[in-house]
Short mmCIF file of C-alpha atoms and ligand atoms in Angstrom, two decimals:
data_model
loop_
_atom_site.label_atom_id
_atom_site.label_comp_id
_atom_site.label_asym_id
_atom_site.label_seq_id
_atom_site.Cartn_x
_atom_site.Cartn_y
_atom_site.Cartn_z
CA MET A 1 110.97 140.01 63.05
CA PRO A 2 111.21 143.98 65.77
CA ASP A 3 110.00 146.66 63.12
CA GLY A 4 112.38 147.96 61.22
CA ALA A 5 115.56 144.74 61.84
CA ILE A 6 115.77 144.04 58.12
CA HIS A 7 116.33 147.55 57.17
CA SER A 8 118.91 148.22 60.06
CA SER A 9 120.55 144.70 59.13
CA LEU A 10 121.23 145.53 55.68
CA ALA A 11 122.98 149.11 57.31
CA ALA A 12 124.61 147.77 60.06
CA SER A 13 127.67 145.53 59.86
CA GLY A 14 130.30 142.78 61.43
CA ILE A 15 129.07 142.66 65.09
CA ALA A 16 125.93 144.74 64.50
CA ALA A 17 124.67 142.47 62.12
CA ASP A 18 125.58 139.32 64.19
CA ALA A 19 123.79 140.66 67.16
CA LEU A 20 120.97 141.50 64.95
CA ALA A 21 120.45 138.13 63.66
CA GLY A 22 120.79 136.54 67.18
CA LEU A 23 118.76 138.78 68.99
CA SER A 24 115.82 138.65 66.36
CA GLY A 25 115.03 134.63 66.50
CA GLN A 26 112.81 133.38 69.70
CA GLN A 27 115.50 132.96 71.93
CA LYS A 28 117.35 135.17 72.12
CA THR A 29 121.00 134.33 70.85
CA LEU A 30 124.15 136.27 70.35
CA PRO A 31 127.36 134.24 69.50
CA ALA A 32 130.05 133.45 71.58
CA LYS A 33 132.39 134.77 69.11
CA LEU A 34 131.62 138.33 70.23
CA PHE A 35 132.92 137.69 73.77
CA TYR A 36 136.47 138.19 72.61
CA ASP A 37 137.14 142.34 72.37
CA ASP A 38 140.44 143.17 74.40
CA GLU A 39 138.28 142.96 77.78
CA GLY A 40 137.00 139.69 76.79
CA CYS A 41 140.29 138.09 76.21
CA ARG A 42 141.09 139.91 79.14
CA LEU A 43 138.70 138.19 81.37
CA PHE A 44 138.94 134.85 79.78
CA GLY A 45 143.03 134.94 80.66
CA GLU A 46 141.70 135.33 84.49
CA ILE A 47 138.95 132.32 84.11
CA THR A 48 141.80 129.91 82.40
CA ARG A 49 142.97 130.95 86.28
CA LEU A 50 139.95 130.60 88.49
CA PRO A 51 140.16 126.99 90.46
CA GLU A 52 137.17 126.17 89.41
CA TYR A 53 138.21 126.08 85.93
CA TYR A 54 139.39 123.30 85.32
CA VAL A 55 139.78 123.17 81.71
CA THR A 56 143.45 124.90 80.62
CA ARG A 57 144.96 123.26 83.69
CA THR A 58 143.94 120.10 82.52
CA GLU A 59 144.57 119.87 79.20
CA ARG A 60 148.10 122.36 80.04
CA ALA A 61 149.50 119.18 81.46
CA VAL A 62 147.77 116.40 78.98
CA LEU A 63 149.38 118.78 75.90
CA GLU A 64 152.55 117.99 77.69
CA ARG A 65 152.65 114.59 77.34
CA ALA A 66 151.15 114.49 74.26
CA ALA A 67 153.11 116.71 72.38
CA ALA A 68 156.20 114.39 73.56
CA GLU A 69 154.67 111.82 71.42
CA LEU A 70 153.79 114.03 68.26
CA LEU A 71 156.47 112.08 66.15
CA GLN A 72 155.81 115.22 63.26
CA PRO A 73 157.89 115.03 60.29
CA ALA A 74 160.70 117.06 60.72
CA GLY A 75 159.66 120.55 59.02
CA THR A 76 156.44 120.71 60.35
CA VAL A 77 154.46 124.04 59.83
CA LEU A 78 152.06 124.39 62.90
CA VAL A 79 148.63 126.07 62.04
CA GLU A 80 146.44 127.15 65.37
CA TYR A 81 142.94 127.56 65.08
CA GLY A 82 141.71 129.63 68.10
CA ALA A 83 145.21 131.34 68.35
CA SER A 84 144.82 134.07 71.18
CA ASP A 85 148.12 133.43 72.65
CA GLU A 86 151.23 131.52 71.72
CA ALA A 87 151.09 129.38 75.73
CA LYS A 88 149.82 126.18 74.04
CA ALA A 89 151.36 126.33 70.76
CA ALA A 90 155.21 126.97 72.47
CA VAL A 91 154.64 123.77 73.42
CA VAL A 92 153.88 121.42 70.82
CA LEU A 93 156.61 123.68 68.97
CA ALA A 94 159.52 122.64 71.77
CA HIS A 95 159.00 119.27 70.64
CA LEU A 96 158.80 119.83 66.72
CA GLU A 97 162.48 119.47 64.81
CA ASN A 98 163.16 121.55 63.00
CA PRO A 99 159.77 123.64 62.60
CA ALA A 100 159.28 125.50 59.37
CA GLY A 101 156.66 127.89 59.98
CA TYR A 102 153.86 128.85 62.46
CA VAL A 103 150.22 130.01 61.29
CA PRO A 104 147.63 131.58 64.48
CA ILE A 105 144.09 131.67 63.44
CA ASP A 106 142.28 134.05 65.21
CA VAL A 107 139.38 136.41 65.38
CA ALA A 108 140.78 139.10 67.97
CA GLU A 109 143.68 140.65 66.00
CA GLY A 110 144.79 142.73 69.02
CA ALA A 111 145.75 139.49 70.47
CA LEU A 112 146.87 137.76 67.07
CA ASP A 113 148.97 141.27 66.87
CA THR A 114 150.64 141.24 70.39
CA LEU A 115 150.90 137.22 70.12
CA THR A 116 153.32 138.10 66.29
CA VAL A 117 155.71 140.29 68.40
CA ARG A 118 156.52 138.12 71.21
CA MET A 119 157.11 135.50 68.87
CA GLN A 120 160.08 137.48 66.99
CA THR A 121 161.66 137.26 71.08
CA SER A 122 160.98 134.00 71.87
CA HIS A 123 161.31 132.08 68.33
CA PRO A 124 163.80 134.39 66.17
CA HIS A 125 163.96 132.02 63.79
CA LEU A 126 160.26 130.66 63.18
CA PRO A 127 158.22 132.21 60.21
CA VAL A 128 155.18 133.33 61.90
CA TYR A 129 152.22 134.04 59.59
CA PRO A 130 149.19 135.35 61.79
CA LEU A 131 145.33 135.15 60.01
CA ALA A 132 142.61 137.21 61.53
CA ALA A 133 139.49 135.28 60.61
CA ASP A 134 136.93 133.64 62.15
CA PHE A 135 137.76 130.17 62.09
CA LEU A 136 134.35 129.04 60.67
CA ALA A 137 135.12 131.30 57.69
CA PRO A 138 136.55 129.91 54.46
CA LEU A 139 140.82 130.18 54.91
CA VAL A 140 143.59 129.47 52.45
CA LEU A 141 146.79 129.02 54.31
CA PRO A 142 149.85 131.20 53.35
CA ALA A 143 151.56 130.21 50.04
CA GLU A 144 154.43 130.12 51.76
CA VAL A 145 153.74 127.01 53.66
CA ALA A 146 152.66 124.45 50.79
CA GLY A 147 154.78 121.35 50.74
CA SER A 148 155.68 121.21 54.19
CA PRO A 149 153.64 118.65 56.24
CA ILE A 150 151.33 120.43 58.14
CA ALA A 151 150.35 120.08 61.65
CA GLY A 152 146.87 121.84 62.73
CA PHE A 153 145.81 122.31 66.63
CA PHE A 154 142.82 123.76 67.86
CA PRO A 155 143.18 123.24 71.78
CA GLY A 156 141.13 124.21 74.56
CA SER A 157 137.90 122.80 73.71
CA THR A 158 137.02 125.97 72.12
CA ILE A 159 135.55 123.17 69.52
CA GLY A 160 132.95 123.13 72.47
CA ASN A 161 131.52 126.08 71.26
CA LEU A 162 129.82 124.23 68.09
CA ASP A 163 126.98 122.41 67.94
CA PRO A 164 127.58 118.56 66.40
CA ALA A 165 126.80 119.38 62.85
CA THR A 166 128.35 122.44 62.77
CA ALA A 167 131.38 121.02 64.52
CA ARG A 168 131.30 117.92 61.65
CA ARG A 169 131.20 120.55 58.89
CA PHE A 170 133.92 122.57 60.68
CA LEU A 171 136.43 119.37 60.98
CA SER A 172 135.77 118.65 56.72
CA LYS A 173 136.52 121.72 56.30
CA VAL A 174 139.69 121.72 58.18
CA ARG A 175 140.54 118.57 56.16
CA SER A 176 140.76 120.07 53.16
CA THR A 177 142.33 123.68 54.21
CA LEU A 178 145.40 121.04 55.75
CA GLY A 179 145.10 118.81 52.79
CA ALA A 180 146.24 115.22 52.06
CA GLY A 181 148.16 113.90 55.45
CA ALA A 182 148.16 116.48 57.79
CA THR A 183 147.44 115.74 61.33
CA PHE A 184 145.46 117.86 63.65
CA LEU A 185 145.10 117.51 67.43
CA VAL A 186 142.17 118.82 68.92
CA GLY A 187 141.60 119.30 73.07
CA VAL A 188 138.18 118.12 73.70
CA ASP A 189 136.58 118.83 77.33
CA LEU A 190 134.93 115.54 78.66
CA ARG A 191 131.78 114.87 79.96
CA LYS A 192 131.66 114.70 83.75
CA ASP A 193 129.26 115.84 86.92
CA ALA A 194 127.29 118.85 86.89
CA SER A 195 128.44 119.43 90.36
CA ILE A 196 132.63 120.20 88.33
CA LEU A 197 130.90 121.67 85.61
CA VAL A 198 128.25 124.21 86.68
CA PRO A 199 130.81 126.08 89.11
CA ALA A 200 133.35 125.75 86.20
CA TYR A 201 130.90 128.06 84.85
CA ASP A 202 130.07 130.24 87.47
CA ASP A 203 132.56 131.10 89.24
CA ALA A 204 132.46 131.99 93.24
CA GLN A 205 135.10 135.48 92.12
CA GLY A 206 132.28 136.19 89.63
CA VAL A 207 134.70 136.43 86.51
CA THR A 208 132.85 134.32 84.26
CA ALA A 209 129.82 136.49 85.06
CA ALA A 210 131.56 139.47 84.36
CA PHE A 211 132.38 137.67 81.11
CA ASN A 212 129.23 136.61 80.08
CA ARG A 213 128.24 140.55 80.70
CA ASN A 214 130.91 142.08 78.89
CA VAL A 215 128.86 141.10 75.51
CA LEU A 216 126.48 143.65 76.28
CA VAL A 217 129.25 146.80 77.37
CA ARG A 218 131.17 145.92 73.97
CA LEU A 219 127.82 145.85 72.02
CA ASN A 220 126.91 148.91 73.68
CA ARG A 221 130.14 150.93 72.22
CA GLU A 222 130.57 149.23 69.18
CA ALA A 223 127.19 148.58 67.86
CA ASP A 224 125.36 151.65 69.40
CA ALA A 225 123.40 149.94 71.87
CA ASP A 226 121.56 150.53 75.07
CA PHE A 227 121.78 147.78 77.30
CA ASP A 228 121.75 148.11 81.05
CA VAL A 229 124.17 146.06 81.89
CA ALA A 230 122.94 145.56 85.49
CA ALA A 231 120.02 144.40 84.76
CA PHE A 232 121.33 141.34 83.76
CA ARG A 233 122.74 138.49 85.75
CA HIS A 234 125.04 135.24 84.59
CA ARG A 235 122.87 131.80 84.43
CA ALA A 236 125.20 128.55 83.71
CA VAL A 237 122.99 125.86 82.89
CA TRP A 238 123.62 121.78 82.41
CA ASN A 239 121.82 120.93 79.55
CA ASP A 240 122.18 116.45 80.15
CA GLY A 241 119.63 115.81 76.96
CA ASP A 242 122.03 117.76 74.74
CA GLY A 243 125.57 117.52 76.58
CA ARG A 244 125.92 121.17 77.13
CA ILE A 245 126.74 123.66 79.61
CA GLU A 246 124.54 127.37 78.19
CA MET A 247 125.73 130.38 79.51
CA HIS A 248 122.77 132.91 79.59
CA LEU A 249 122.03 136.61 80.47
CA GLU A 250 119.20 136.80 82.03
CA SER A 251 116.51 140.02 82.44
CA LEU A 252 116.03 141.07 85.96
CA ARG A 253 113.07 143.10 84.88
CA ALA A 254 110.88 143.84 81.51
CA GLN A 255 112.73 146.18 79.53
CA VAL A 256 113.65 147.55 76.25
CA ALA A 257 116.95 147.52 74.31
CA HIS A 258 118.18 148.94 71.15
CA VAL A 259 120.59 147.83 68.94
CA ALA A 260 121.91 149.66 65.94
CA GLY A 261 118.58 151.45 65.99
CA VAL A 262 116.23 148.35 66.32
CA SER A 263 114.55 148.02 69.55
CA PHE A 264 114.36 144.93 71.69
CA SER A 265 111.67 143.79 74.59
CA PHE A 266 112.40 141.80 78.12
CA THR A 267 109.76 140.28 79.65
CA ALA A 268 111.43 139.52 83.63
CA GLY A 269 112.93 136.20 83.27
CA GLU A 270 113.61 136.03 79.43
CA THR A 271 117.67 135.63 78.67
CA ILE A 272 120.14 136.06 75.57
CA HIS A 273 122.06 132.44 75.14
CA THR A 274 125.09 133.86 74.86
CA GLU A 275 127.28 130.66 74.72
CA ASN A 276 126.90 126.35 74.19
CA SER A 277 129.99 124.45 75.49
CA TYR A 278 129.19 121.23 74.50
CA LYS A 279 131.01 118.03 76.67
CA HIS A 280 132.05 114.96 74.36
CA THR A 281 132.84 111.15 75.61
CA ILE A 282 136.53 109.96 73.64
CA ASN A 283 133.55 107.93 71.28
CA GLY A 284 131.06 110.16 70.72
CA PHE A 285 134.01 112.76 69.60
CA GLN A 286 135.89 109.97 67.65
CA ALA A 287 132.88 109.43 65.61
CA LEU A 288 132.29 113.20 64.71
CA ALA A 289 135.79 113.30 63.36
CA VAL A 290 134.96 109.79 61.46
CA SER A 291 132.01 111.58 60.04
CA ALA A 292 133.96 114.69 58.89
CA GLY A 293 136.41 112.23 57.16
CA TRP A 294 139.28 111.82 59.81
CA ARG A 295 141.10 108.93 60.95
CA PRO A 296 141.31 108.52 64.53
CA ASP A 297 145.07 107.99 65.98
CA ARG A 298 145.65 108.65 69.27
CA VAL A 299 143.55 110.20 72.44
CA TRP A 300 145.60 111.14 75.64
CA THR A 301 143.44 111.92 78.58
CA ASP A 302 143.97 113.37 82.31
CA ASP A 303 143.81 110.41 85.02
CA ARG A 304 140.45 111.58 86.60
CA ALA A 305 139.56 111.88 82.22
CA LEU A 306 138.28 115.39 82.62
CA PHE A 307 139.86 116.72 79.19
CA SER A 308 141.49 114.44 76.09
CA LEU A 309 143.37 115.61 73.04
CA HIS A 310 142.92 113.74 69.92
CA LEU A 311 145.21 113.14 67.19
CA LEU A 312 143.70 113.07 64.17
CA ARG A 313 145.05 111.81 60.59
CA ASN A 314 143.92 113.40 57.36
CA GLY A 315 144.72 109.95 54.95
CA ASP A 316 142.59 111.28 51.79
CA PHE A 317 144.83 111.67 48.88
CA SER A 318 141.80 112.99 46.92
C1 AVJ B 401 136.88 128.77 75.14
C2 AVJ B 401 134.80 128.12 74.54
C3 AVJ B 401 137.05 126.53 75.50
O1 AVJ B 401 133.19 126.62 76.86
O2 AVJ B 401 134.88 126.47 77.90
C4 AVJ B 401 134.77 129.58 79.47
C5 AVJ B 401 134.95 129.96 76.91
N1 AVJ B 401 133.22 130.51 78.33
N2 AVJ B 401 134.26 130.17 80.48
C6 AVJ B 401 134.76 127.19 77.41
C7 AVJ B 401 133.86 129.89 78.39
C8 AVJ B 401 132.83 130.72 79.79
C9 AVJ B 401 135.77 128.49 76.68
N3 AVJ B 401 136.46 128.20 75.14
#
């Protein structure tokens, strides 16, 4: 650990603490949740419209079919994990009979605020209970939804950011948060050829590169850091053994950067590992869900088997 890191990380809070922890390892890392400041949310929105990024449009098409076949009881409350906008929830809500509420959960507070305001116009009679939280943190549903049937929703393959052990813990935590009888609809990106995956994370227009580098811009502004952002290049790598796309920021030269008073030196070619995006098989994801106590029910996919939506059930009445 670099000099002063212990002292400074005690003093630093929030994103600086996250950054100091990640940058202090042998392989430097930064948590993917740091991408989503206002500019990061905007860039991610651009990514979802890129020709190479099949994820969002494929999920959308699959969701139109899945939502029509959910068969949720009337008066269901929809609880969305990672709800940076309500577009996907609106598709599900349109197929629910008399939904009793919508609970969007997200770390991006700005996005959550504007979502809540838009919902007042688009769904004036639907109670919305926004929760600004990291979905990995312990979470309690608002008291108002107690007694209603609960449908959890985790679209976008955001679960791909979690390594399998963390994903299992998350799935089992969601099961106890949502409770007995709940369902959980999870969007899961599927394994496919690297010739499709790599361009999806390294697009021709450089939007993903800007999204990746923006985390350094954010640390410079919010964590008293001084990264030379132009001296890092975006890299997207398919790690076949671990079944994941990795994003890295590669230092173009030997350099030193400071974060909250702590110095970090980089050799030329050294990387900061900024994101994992795990790609699952249908059976592999179902096995993971089972290991977290869920009972896999239906699976919907597109005809090229790029993306899957899994309906899980919590039959646990303990
Ligand atoms: C929001 C985590 C689903 O992994 O595809 C997109 C984030 N990173 N391009 C993904 C992302 C680079 C995205 N998730």
